[in-house]
Short mmCIF file of N, CA and C in Angstrom, two decimals:
data_model
loop_
_atom_site.label_atom_id
_atom_site.label_comp_id
_atom_site.label_asym_id
_atom_site.label_seq_id
_atom_site.Cartn_x
_atom_site.Cartn_y
_atom_site.Cartn_z
N MET A 788 -83.72 99.20 139.48
CA MET A 788 -82.29 99.22 139.73
C MET A 788 -81.83 97.83 140.07
N ASP A 789 -80.71 97.48 139.53
CA ASP A 789 -80.04 96.24 139.91
C ASP A 789 -78.86 96.60 140.79
N TYR A 790 -78.44 95.62 141.56
CA TYR A 790 -77.24 95.82 142.37
C TYR A 790 -76.48 94.52 142.41
N ARG A 791 -75.23 94.62 142.84
CA ARG A 791 -74.43 93.42 143.05
C ARG A 791 -73.44 93.69 144.17
N PHE A 792 -73.05 92.62 144.84
CA PHE A 792 -72.00 92.71 145.85
C PHE A 792 -70.64 92.77 145.15
N ALA A 793 -69.74 93.52 145.72
CA ALA A 793 -68.38 93.62 145.18
C ALA A 793 -67.62 92.32 145.41
N THR A 794 -66.65 92.07 144.54
CA THR A 794 -65.73 90.96 144.69
C THR A 794 -64.31 91.52 144.72
N GLU A 795 -63.37 90.67 144.97
CA GLU A 795 -61.97 91.11 145.02
C GLU A 795 -61.52 91.74 143.71
N LYS A 796 -62.13 91.36 142.61
CA LYS A 796 -61.77 91.93 141.30
C LYS A 796 -62.13 93.41 141.20
N ASP A 797 -62.94 93.89 142.14
CA ASP A 797 -63.44 95.27 142.10
C ASP A 797 -62.60 96.26 142.90
N MET A 798 -61.41 95.88 143.31
CA MET A 798 -60.63 96.75 144.19
C MET A 798 -60.39 98.14 143.61
N ALA A 799 -60.00 98.21 142.35
CA ALA A 799 -59.73 99.52 141.73
C ALA A 799 -61.01 100.35 141.69
N LEU A 800 -62.13 99.72 141.39
CA LEU A 800 -63.41 100.42 141.32
C LEU A 800 -63.85 100.92 142.70
N ILE A 801 -63.67 100.09 143.71
CA ILE A 801 -64.02 100.52 145.07
C ILE A 801 -63.20 101.74 145.47
N LEU A 802 -61.90 101.68 145.22
CA LEU A 802 -61.03 102.81 145.55
C LEU A 802 -61.41 104.05 144.74
N GLN A 803 -61.77 103.87 143.49
CA GLN A 803 -62.21 105.00 142.66
C GLN A 803 -63.45 105.66 143.27
N PHE A 804 -64.43 104.86 143.67
CA PHE A 804 -65.63 105.42 144.28
C PHE A 804 -65.30 106.14 145.60
N ILE A 805 -64.43 105.56 146.40
CA ILE A 805 -64.02 106.20 147.66
C ILE A 805 -63.40 107.56 147.38
N LYS A 806 -62.54 107.62 146.39
CA LYS A 806 -61.88 108.89 146.06
C LYS A 806 -62.85 109.90 145.49
N GLU A 807 -63.81 109.46 144.69
CA GLU A 807 -64.82 110.38 144.17
C GLU A 807 -65.66 110.95 145.30
N LEU A 808 -66.05 110.09 146.25
CA LEU A 808 -66.81 110.56 147.41
C LEU A 808 -65.98 111.55 148.22
N ALA A 809 -64.72 111.21 148.47
CA ALA A 809 -63.84 112.09 149.24
C ALA A 809 -63.66 113.44 148.55
N SER A 810 -63.57 113.44 147.25
CA SER A 810 -63.45 114.68 146.50
C SER A 810 -64.72 115.52 146.67
N TYR A 811 -65.88 114.88 146.56
CA TYR A 811 -67.16 115.56 146.76
C TYR A 811 -67.24 116.17 148.16
N GLU A 812 -66.72 115.45 149.15
CA GLU A 812 -66.76 115.91 150.54
C GLU A 812 -65.61 116.85 150.88
N LYS A 813 -64.80 117.21 149.88
CA LYS A 813 -63.65 118.10 150.06
C LYS A 813 -62.64 117.50 151.05
N MET A 814 -62.44 116.18 150.96
CA MET A 814 -61.55 115.48 151.88
C MET A 814 -60.60 114.53 151.15
N LEU A 815 -60.40 114.74 149.86
CA LEU A 815 -59.58 113.81 149.07
C LEU A 815 -58.18 113.66 149.65
N CYS A 816 -57.63 114.73 150.21
CA CYS A 816 -56.27 114.66 150.76
C CYS A 816 -56.18 113.71 151.96
N GLU A 817 -57.32 113.33 152.54
CA GLU A 817 -57.32 112.43 153.70
C GLU A 817 -57.35 110.95 153.31
N VAL A 818 -57.56 110.66 152.03
CA VAL A 818 -57.63 109.26 151.60
C VAL A 818 -56.22 108.69 151.50
N VAL A 819 -55.93 107.72 152.35
CA VAL A 819 -54.65 107.02 152.30
C VAL A 819 -54.85 105.54 151.95
N ALA A 820 -56.09 105.12 151.80
CA ALA A 820 -56.40 103.73 151.47
C ALA A 820 -55.78 103.37 150.13
N GLU A 821 -55.36 102.13 150.04
CA GLU A 821 -54.82 101.57 148.80
C GLU A 821 -55.56 100.28 148.51
N GLU A 822 -55.48 99.81 147.29
CA GLU A 822 -56.18 98.59 146.91
C GLU A 822 -55.80 97.42 147.82
N ALA A 823 -54.53 97.26 148.14
CA ALA A 823 -54.08 96.14 148.96
C ALA A 823 -54.69 96.21 150.37
N THR A 824 -54.75 97.40 150.93
CA THR A 824 -55.33 97.57 152.26
C THR A 824 -56.81 97.27 152.24
N LEU A 825 -57.50 97.79 151.22
CA LEU A 825 -58.94 97.52 151.10
C LEU A 825 -59.20 96.03 150.91
N ARG A 826 -58.40 95.38 150.08
CA ARG A 826 -58.55 93.93 149.86
C ARG A 826 -58.42 93.18 151.18
N GLU A 827 -57.40 93.54 151.95
CA GLU A 827 -57.17 92.87 153.24
C GLU A 827 -58.37 93.03 154.17
N TRP A 828 -58.84 94.25 154.34
CA TRP A 828 -59.88 94.52 155.34
C TRP A 828 -61.29 94.16 154.88
N ILE A 829 -61.57 94.35 153.59
CA ILE A 829 -62.92 94.04 153.10
C ILE A 829 -63.08 92.56 152.81
N PHE A 830 -62.11 91.96 152.13
CA PHE A 830 -62.29 90.59 151.67
C PHE A 830 -61.58 89.54 152.52
N GLU A 831 -60.34 89.79 152.91
CA GLU A 831 -59.62 88.79 153.70
C GLU A 831 -60.11 88.75 155.14
N LYS A 832 -60.20 89.91 155.77
CA LYS A 832 -60.66 89.97 157.16
C LYS A 832 -62.18 90.09 157.27
N GLN A 833 -62.84 90.35 156.14
CA GLN A 833 -64.30 90.45 156.05
C GLN A 833 -64.88 91.43 157.09
N LYS A 834 -64.30 92.61 157.15
CA LYS A 834 -64.74 93.62 158.10
C LYS A 834 -65.73 94.61 157.50
N ALA A 835 -65.94 94.56 156.20
CA ALA A 835 -66.90 95.45 155.54
C ALA A 835 -67.38 94.77 154.27
N GLU A 836 -68.47 95.31 153.72
CA GLU A 836 -69.03 94.81 152.48
C GLU A 836 -69.33 95.99 151.58
N VAL A 837 -69.40 95.73 150.28
CA VAL A 837 -69.68 96.77 149.31
C VAL A 837 -70.74 96.26 148.34
N ILE A 838 -71.72 97.12 148.07
CA ILE A 838 -72.65 96.83 146.99
C ILE A 838 -72.57 97.97 145.98
N PHE A 839 -72.79 97.61 144.71
CA PHE A 839 -72.82 98.59 143.63
C PHE A 839 -74.23 98.70 143.09
N ALA A 840 -74.64 99.93 142.79
CA ALA A 840 -75.86 100.17 142.03
C ALA A 840 -75.49 100.07 140.55
N LEU A 841 -76.32 99.40 139.78
CA LEU A 841 -76.02 99.16 138.37
C LEU A 841 -77.06 99.78 137.45
N GLU A 842 -76.58 100.36 136.36
CA GLU A 842 -77.45 100.76 135.26
C GLU A 842 -76.88 100.11 134.02
N ASP A 843 -77.67 99.27 133.40
CA ASP A 843 -77.20 98.52 132.22
C ASP A 843 -75.87 97.83 132.50
N GLU A 844 -75.78 97.20 133.68
CA GLU A 844 -74.61 96.44 134.13
C GLU A 844 -73.37 97.30 134.38
N LYS A 845 -73.54 98.63 134.42
CA LYS A 845 -72.44 99.54 134.72
C LYS A 845 -72.62 100.06 136.15
N GLU A 846 -71.54 100.09 136.92
CA GLU A 846 -71.57 100.54 138.30
C GLU A 846 -71.70 102.07 138.33
N VAL A 847 -72.80 102.55 138.90
CA VAL A 847 -73.06 103.99 138.92
C VAL A 847 -73.09 104.56 140.34
N GLY A 848 -73.05 103.70 141.33
CA GLY A 848 -73.04 104.12 142.72
C GLY A 848 -72.58 102.97 143.59
N PHE A 849 -72.26 103.29 144.84
CA PHE A 849 -71.83 102.23 145.75
C PHE A 849 -72.19 102.57 147.18
N ALA A 850 -72.23 101.52 147.99
CA ALA A 850 -72.41 101.66 149.43
C ALA A 850 -71.43 100.70 150.10
N LEU A 851 -70.67 101.21 151.06
CA LEU A 851 -69.77 100.38 151.86
C LEU A 851 -70.35 100.37 153.27
N PHE A 852 -70.53 99.17 153.82
CA PHE A 852 -71.19 99.04 155.12
C PHE A 852 -70.58 97.90 155.92
N PHE A 853 -70.90 97.87 157.21
CA PHE A 853 -70.44 96.80 158.09
C PHE A 853 -71.40 96.69 159.25
N HIS A 854 -71.25 95.62 160.01
CA HIS A 854 -72.10 95.43 161.19
C HIS A 854 -71.52 96.17 162.38
N ASN A 855 -72.41 96.77 163.14
CA ASN A 855 -72.07 97.29 164.45
C ASN A 855 -72.96 96.55 165.46
N PHE A 856 -72.97 97.00 166.70
CA PHE A 856 -73.77 96.28 167.69
C PHE A 856 -74.41 97.27 168.65
N SER A 857 -75.67 97.06 168.96
CA SER A 857 -76.38 97.87 169.94
C SER A 857 -76.61 97.04 171.19
N THR A 858 -76.01 97.45 172.29
CA THR A 858 -76.25 96.76 173.55
C THR A 858 -77.69 96.98 174.01
N PHE A 859 -78.26 98.14 173.70
CA PHE A 859 -79.64 98.42 174.11
C PHE A 859 -80.62 97.51 173.37
N LEU A 860 -80.38 97.29 172.09
CA LEU A 860 -81.25 96.39 171.31
C LEU A 860 -80.87 94.92 171.50
N GLY A 861 -79.61 94.70 171.90
CA GLY A 861 -79.13 93.33 172.07
C GLY A 861 -78.92 92.62 170.74
N ARG A 862 -78.66 93.38 169.70
CA ARG A 862 -78.45 92.77 168.38
C ARG A 862 -77.60 93.69 167.51
N ALA A 863 -77.15 93.13 166.41
CA ALA A 863 -76.34 93.89 165.46
C ALA A 863 -77.20 94.88 164.69
N GLY A 864 -76.54 95.83 164.10
CA GLY A 864 -77.13 96.76 163.15
C GLY A 864 -76.22 96.86 161.96
N LEU A 865 -76.63 97.61 160.96
CA LEU A 865 -75.76 97.90 159.83
C LEU A 865 -75.34 99.36 159.93
N TYR A 866 -74.06 99.60 159.73
CA TYR A 866 -73.54 100.95 159.70
C TYR A 866 -73.10 101.24 158.27
N LEU A 867 -73.66 102.27 157.69
CA LEU A 867 -73.33 102.70 156.33
C LEU A 867 -72.18 103.69 156.41
N GLU A 868 -71.02 103.28 155.97
CA GLU A 868 -69.84 104.14 156.01
C GLU A 868 -69.83 105.11 154.83
N ASP A 869 -70.09 104.59 153.64
CA ASP A 869 -70.05 105.42 152.44
C ASP A 869 -71.25 105.12 151.55
N LEU A 870 -71.85 106.17 151.04
CA LEU A 870 -72.90 106.08 150.03
C LEU A 870 -72.57 107.12 148.99
N TYR A 871 -72.47 106.69 147.73
CA TYR A 871 -72.09 107.64 146.68
C TYR A 871 -72.71 107.19 145.36
N VAL A 872 -73.30 108.15 144.67
CA VAL A 872 -73.81 107.95 143.32
C VAL A 872 -73.12 108.97 142.43
N LYS A 873 -72.61 108.52 141.29
CA LYS A 873 -71.94 109.42 140.36
C LYS A 873 -72.88 110.57 139.99
N PRO A 874 -72.36 111.79 139.88
CA PRO A 874 -73.20 112.97 139.65
C PRO A 874 -74.17 112.83 138.48
N GLU A 875 -73.72 112.24 137.39
CA GLU A 875 -74.59 112.15 136.21
C GLU A 875 -75.74 111.16 136.38
N TYR A 876 -75.73 110.39 137.47
CA TYR A 876 -76.80 109.41 137.73
C TYR A 876 -77.68 109.81 138.91
N ARG A 877 -77.40 110.95 139.52
CA ARG A 877 -78.19 111.40 140.66
C ARG A 877 -79.59 111.82 140.21
N GLY A 878 -80.54 111.70 141.11
CA GLY A 878 -81.91 112.08 140.80
C GLY A 878 -82.69 111.00 140.07
N LYS A 879 -82.09 109.84 139.90
CA LYS A 879 -82.74 108.73 139.20
C LYS A 879 -83.18 107.62 140.14
N GLY A 880 -82.99 107.83 141.46
CA GLY A 880 -83.43 106.84 142.43
C GLY A 880 -82.38 105.84 142.88
N TYR A 881 -81.14 105.99 142.43
CA TYR A 881 -80.10 105.03 142.82
C TYR A 881 -79.74 105.12 144.30
N GLY A 882 -79.67 106.33 144.84
CA GLY A 882 -79.37 106.49 146.26
C GLY A 882 -80.44 105.84 147.12
N LYS A 883 -81.69 106.11 146.78
CA LYS A 883 -82.80 105.50 147.53
C LYS A 883 -82.78 103.99 147.40
N ALA A 884 -82.51 103.50 146.20
CA ALA A 884 -82.47 102.05 145.99
C ALA A 884 -81.34 101.41 146.79
N LEU A 885 -80.20 102.08 146.90
CA LEU A 885 -79.10 101.55 147.71
C LEU A 885 -79.51 101.48 149.19
N ILE A 886 -80.13 102.54 149.70
CA ILE A 886 -80.58 102.55 151.10
C ILE A 886 -81.64 101.47 151.31
N GLN A 887 -82.57 101.34 150.38
CA GLN A 887 -83.61 100.31 150.49
C GLN A 887 -82.98 98.91 150.50
N THR A 888 -81.98 98.71 149.66
CA THR A 888 -81.29 97.42 149.62
C THR A 888 -80.60 97.14 150.94
N LEU A 889 -79.97 98.16 151.52
CA LEU A 889 -79.32 97.98 152.83
C LEU A 889 -80.36 97.69 153.91
N ALA A 890 -81.51 98.36 153.85
CA ALA A 890 -82.58 98.08 154.82
C ALA A 890 -83.05 96.64 154.68
N LYS A 891 -83.18 96.17 153.45
CA LYS A 891 -83.58 94.78 153.21
C LYS A 891 -82.54 93.81 153.77
N ILE A 892 -81.27 94.09 153.52
CA ILE A 892 -80.18 93.25 154.05
C ILE A 892 -80.23 93.25 155.57
N ALA A 893 -80.43 94.42 156.17
CA ALA A 893 -80.51 94.52 157.63
C ALA A 893 -81.64 93.65 158.17
N LEU A 894 -82.80 93.72 157.55
CA LEU A 894 -83.93 92.91 157.99
C LEU A 894 -83.67 91.42 157.80
N GLU A 895 -83.11 91.05 156.65
CA GLU A 895 -82.80 89.63 156.39
C GLU A 895 -81.82 89.08 157.42
N ARG A 896 -80.92 89.92 157.92
CA ARG A 896 -79.90 89.48 158.88
C ARG A 896 -80.36 89.67 160.32
N GLY A 897 -81.57 90.13 160.53
CA GLY A 897 -82.09 90.30 161.87
C GLY A 897 -81.55 91.51 162.60
N CYS A 898 -81.01 92.46 161.87
CA CYS A 898 -80.44 93.67 162.48
C CYS A 898 -81.55 94.57 163.01
N GLY A 899 -81.20 95.35 164.03
CA GLY A 899 -82.17 96.22 164.66
C GLY A 899 -82.23 97.62 164.09
N ARG A 900 -81.22 98.01 163.30
CA ARG A 900 -81.24 99.36 162.74
C ARG A 900 -80.18 99.51 161.65
N LEU A 901 -80.35 100.58 160.91
CA LEU A 901 -79.40 101.01 159.88
C LEU A 901 -79.07 102.46 160.21
N GLU A 902 -77.78 102.77 160.31
CA GLU A 902 -77.41 104.14 160.67
C GLU A 902 -76.16 104.58 159.94
N TRP A 903 -75.93 105.90 159.93
CA TRP A 903 -74.80 106.50 159.25
C TRP A 903 -74.61 107.92 159.77
N TRP A 904 -73.50 108.54 159.36
CA TRP A 904 -73.23 109.93 159.66
C TRP A 904 -73.37 110.73 158.38
N CYS A 905 -73.62 112.02 158.53
CA CYS A 905 -73.68 112.91 157.37
C CYS A 905 -73.03 114.23 157.76
N LEU A 906 -72.24 114.77 156.87
CA LEU A 906 -71.61 116.07 157.14
C LEU A 906 -72.67 117.15 157.30
N ASP A 907 -72.48 118.03 158.28
CA ASP A 907 -73.45 119.07 158.59
C ASP A 907 -73.75 120.00 157.42
N TRP A 908 -72.77 120.23 156.55
CA TRP A 908 -72.96 121.18 155.44
C TRP A 908 -73.68 120.55 154.24
N ASN A 909 -73.84 119.24 154.24
CA ASN A 909 -74.37 118.53 153.07
C ASN A 909 -75.90 118.53 153.09
N LYS A 910 -76.49 119.70 152.85
CA LYS A 910 -77.93 119.86 152.90
C LYS A 910 -78.66 118.96 151.91
N THR A 911 -78.10 118.76 150.74
CA THR A 911 -78.74 117.89 149.74
C THR A 911 -78.92 116.49 150.30
N SER A 912 -77.86 115.95 150.90
CA SER A 912 -77.95 114.60 151.47
C SER A 912 -78.86 114.57 152.69
N ILE A 913 -78.76 115.58 153.53
CA ILE A 913 -79.63 115.64 154.71
C ILE A 913 -81.09 115.63 154.30
N ASP A 914 -81.44 116.46 153.32
CA ASP A 914 -82.82 116.49 152.84
C ASP A 914 -83.25 115.15 152.27
N PHE A 915 -82.34 114.50 151.55
CA PHE A 915 -82.62 113.17 151.00
C PHE A 915 -82.89 112.18 152.12
N TYR A 916 -82.04 112.14 153.12
CA TYR A 916 -82.20 111.20 154.23
C TYR A 916 -83.50 111.45 155.00
N LEU A 917 -83.80 112.72 155.22
CA LEU A 917 -85.05 113.06 155.91
C LEU A 917 -86.26 112.60 155.10
N SER A 918 -86.18 112.69 153.76
CA SER A 918 -87.29 112.27 152.91
C SER A 918 -87.54 110.77 153.01
N LEU A 919 -86.53 110.01 153.43
CA LEU A 919 -86.67 108.56 153.60
C LEU A 919 -87.22 108.20 154.98
N GLY A 920 -87.35 109.20 155.85
CA GLY A 920 -87.81 108.94 157.21
C GLY A 920 -86.69 108.78 158.22
N ALA A 921 -85.45 109.02 157.80
CA ALA A 921 -84.32 108.95 158.73
C ALA A 921 -84.44 110.08 159.75
N GLU A 922 -83.98 109.81 160.95
CA GLU A 922 -84.05 110.80 162.02
C GLU A 922 -82.65 111.18 162.47
N PRO A 923 -82.36 112.48 162.53
CA PRO A 923 -81.05 112.89 163.05
C PRO A 923 -80.97 112.57 164.54
N MET A 924 -79.81 112.18 165.00
CA MET A 924 -79.61 111.85 166.40
C MET A 924 -79.27 113.14 167.15
N LYS A 925 -80.19 113.58 167.95
CA LYS A 925 -79.97 114.78 168.75
C LYS A 925 -79.26 114.39 170.05
N ASP A 926 -78.54 115.32 170.60
CA ASP A 926 -77.83 115.12 171.88
C ASP A 926 -76.67 114.14 171.78
N TRP A 927 -76.18 113.86 170.59
CA TRP A 927 -75.04 112.97 170.41
C TRP A 927 -73.94 113.72 169.66
N THR A 928 -72.71 113.53 170.08
CA THR A 928 -71.55 114.10 169.40
C THR A 928 -70.61 112.96 169.06
N VAL A 929 -70.08 112.98 167.85
CA VAL A 929 -69.14 111.97 167.41
C VAL A 929 -67.75 112.32 167.94
N TYR A 930 -67.07 111.34 168.51
CA TYR A 930 -65.69 111.52 168.97
C TYR A 930 -64.80 110.57 168.20
N ARG A 931 -63.54 110.96 168.03
CA ARG A 931 -62.61 110.13 167.28
C ARG A 931 -61.21 110.27 167.85
N ILE A 932 -60.54 109.15 167.95
CA ILE A 932 -59.11 109.12 168.26
C ILE A 932 -58.46 108.43 167.07
N ALA A 933 -57.50 109.10 166.43
CA ALA A 933 -56.87 108.55 165.23
C ALA A 933 -55.43 109.03 165.13
N GLY A 934 -54.72 108.52 164.15
CA GLY A 934 -53.37 108.99 163.83
C GLY A 934 -52.41 108.90 165.00
N ASP A 935 -51.64 109.96 165.20
CA ASP A 935 -50.63 109.97 166.26
C ASP A 935 -51.25 109.85 167.64
N THR A 936 -52.42 110.42 167.83
CA THR A 936 -53.08 110.31 169.13
C THR A 936 -53.42 108.86 169.44
N LEU A 937 -53.93 108.13 168.45
CA LEU A 937 -54.23 106.71 168.63
C LEU A 937 -52.96 105.92 168.95
N LYS A 938 -51.90 106.20 168.20
CA LYS A 938 -50.62 105.50 168.43
C LYS A 938 -50.10 105.78 169.83
N SER A 939 -50.17 107.04 170.24
CA SER A 939 -49.68 107.41 171.56
C SER A 939 -50.51 106.75 172.67
N LEU A 940 -51.82 106.88 172.56
CA LEU A 940 -52.70 106.33 173.59
C LEU A 940 -52.60 104.81 173.64
N GLY A 941 -52.54 104.17 172.49
CA GLY A 941 -52.47 102.72 172.42
C GLY A 941 -51.14 102.13 172.85
N SER A 942 -50.10 102.95 172.86
CA SER A 942 -48.78 102.43 173.25
C SER A 942 -48.47 102.70 174.72
N GLU A 943 -49.32 103.48 175.40
CA GLU A 943 -49.12 103.74 176.83
C GLU A 943 -49.40 102.47 177.62
N LYS A 944 -48.72 102.35 178.74
CA LYS A 944 -48.97 101.22 179.65
C LYS A 944 -50.36 101.42 180.27
N VAL A 945 -51.15 100.37 180.24
CA VAL A 945 -52.50 100.43 180.81
C VAL A 945 -52.43 100.16 182.31
N SER A 946 -53.06 101.04 183.06
CA SER A 946 -53.14 100.88 184.51
C SER A 946 -54.61 100.86 184.89
N TRP A 947 -55.10 99.73 185.35
CA TRP A 947 -56.50 99.59 185.69
C TRP A 947 -56.84 100.21 187.04
N ASN A 948 -55.85 100.61 187.78
CA ASN A 948 -56.09 101.18 189.10
C ASN A 948 -56.07 102.70 189.08
N GLN A 949 -55.89 103.28 187.91
CA GLN A 949 -55.83 104.73 187.79
C GLN A 949 -57.22 105.34 187.91
N GLU A 950 -57.28 106.49 188.56
CA GLU A 950 -58.54 107.22 188.59
C GLU A 950 -58.66 108.05 187.32
N LEU A 951 -59.87 108.19 186.83
CA LEU A 951 -60.08 108.99 185.62
C LEU A 951 -60.06 110.45 185.93
#
């Protein structure tokens, strides 16, 4: 498998892969990203990176990732936000090759770990991740503040003397 890093010329392709993944996850209605927003955050602000899996120079899968930080390890890690291989190319090793490439990038950058989330119902992906030696995080629950709740909370006056 060959791979390449995305460039700004790939904005439409990145958005296409995001929408295909969202459709697979039954969440397409939640995608509000646009090419301009992705360009700003991925390339101008450099907050994420994208690699494509290639077959005969054609993009057949992608991974979008960024650095996070572990205070316990005292170093950065890689967080895999999206991993997607087009259905007709699944079972050919592209998903594994993308994860292996991310592991290699993590090691080259001195990162302490590679991690991601997976939907509970996605048994195919869970089985795939387990086959790679990935370990589910027990005793952890993901929390999120977004949308109107984020706007409301972020616009409140901060009082450092308040009791929780």
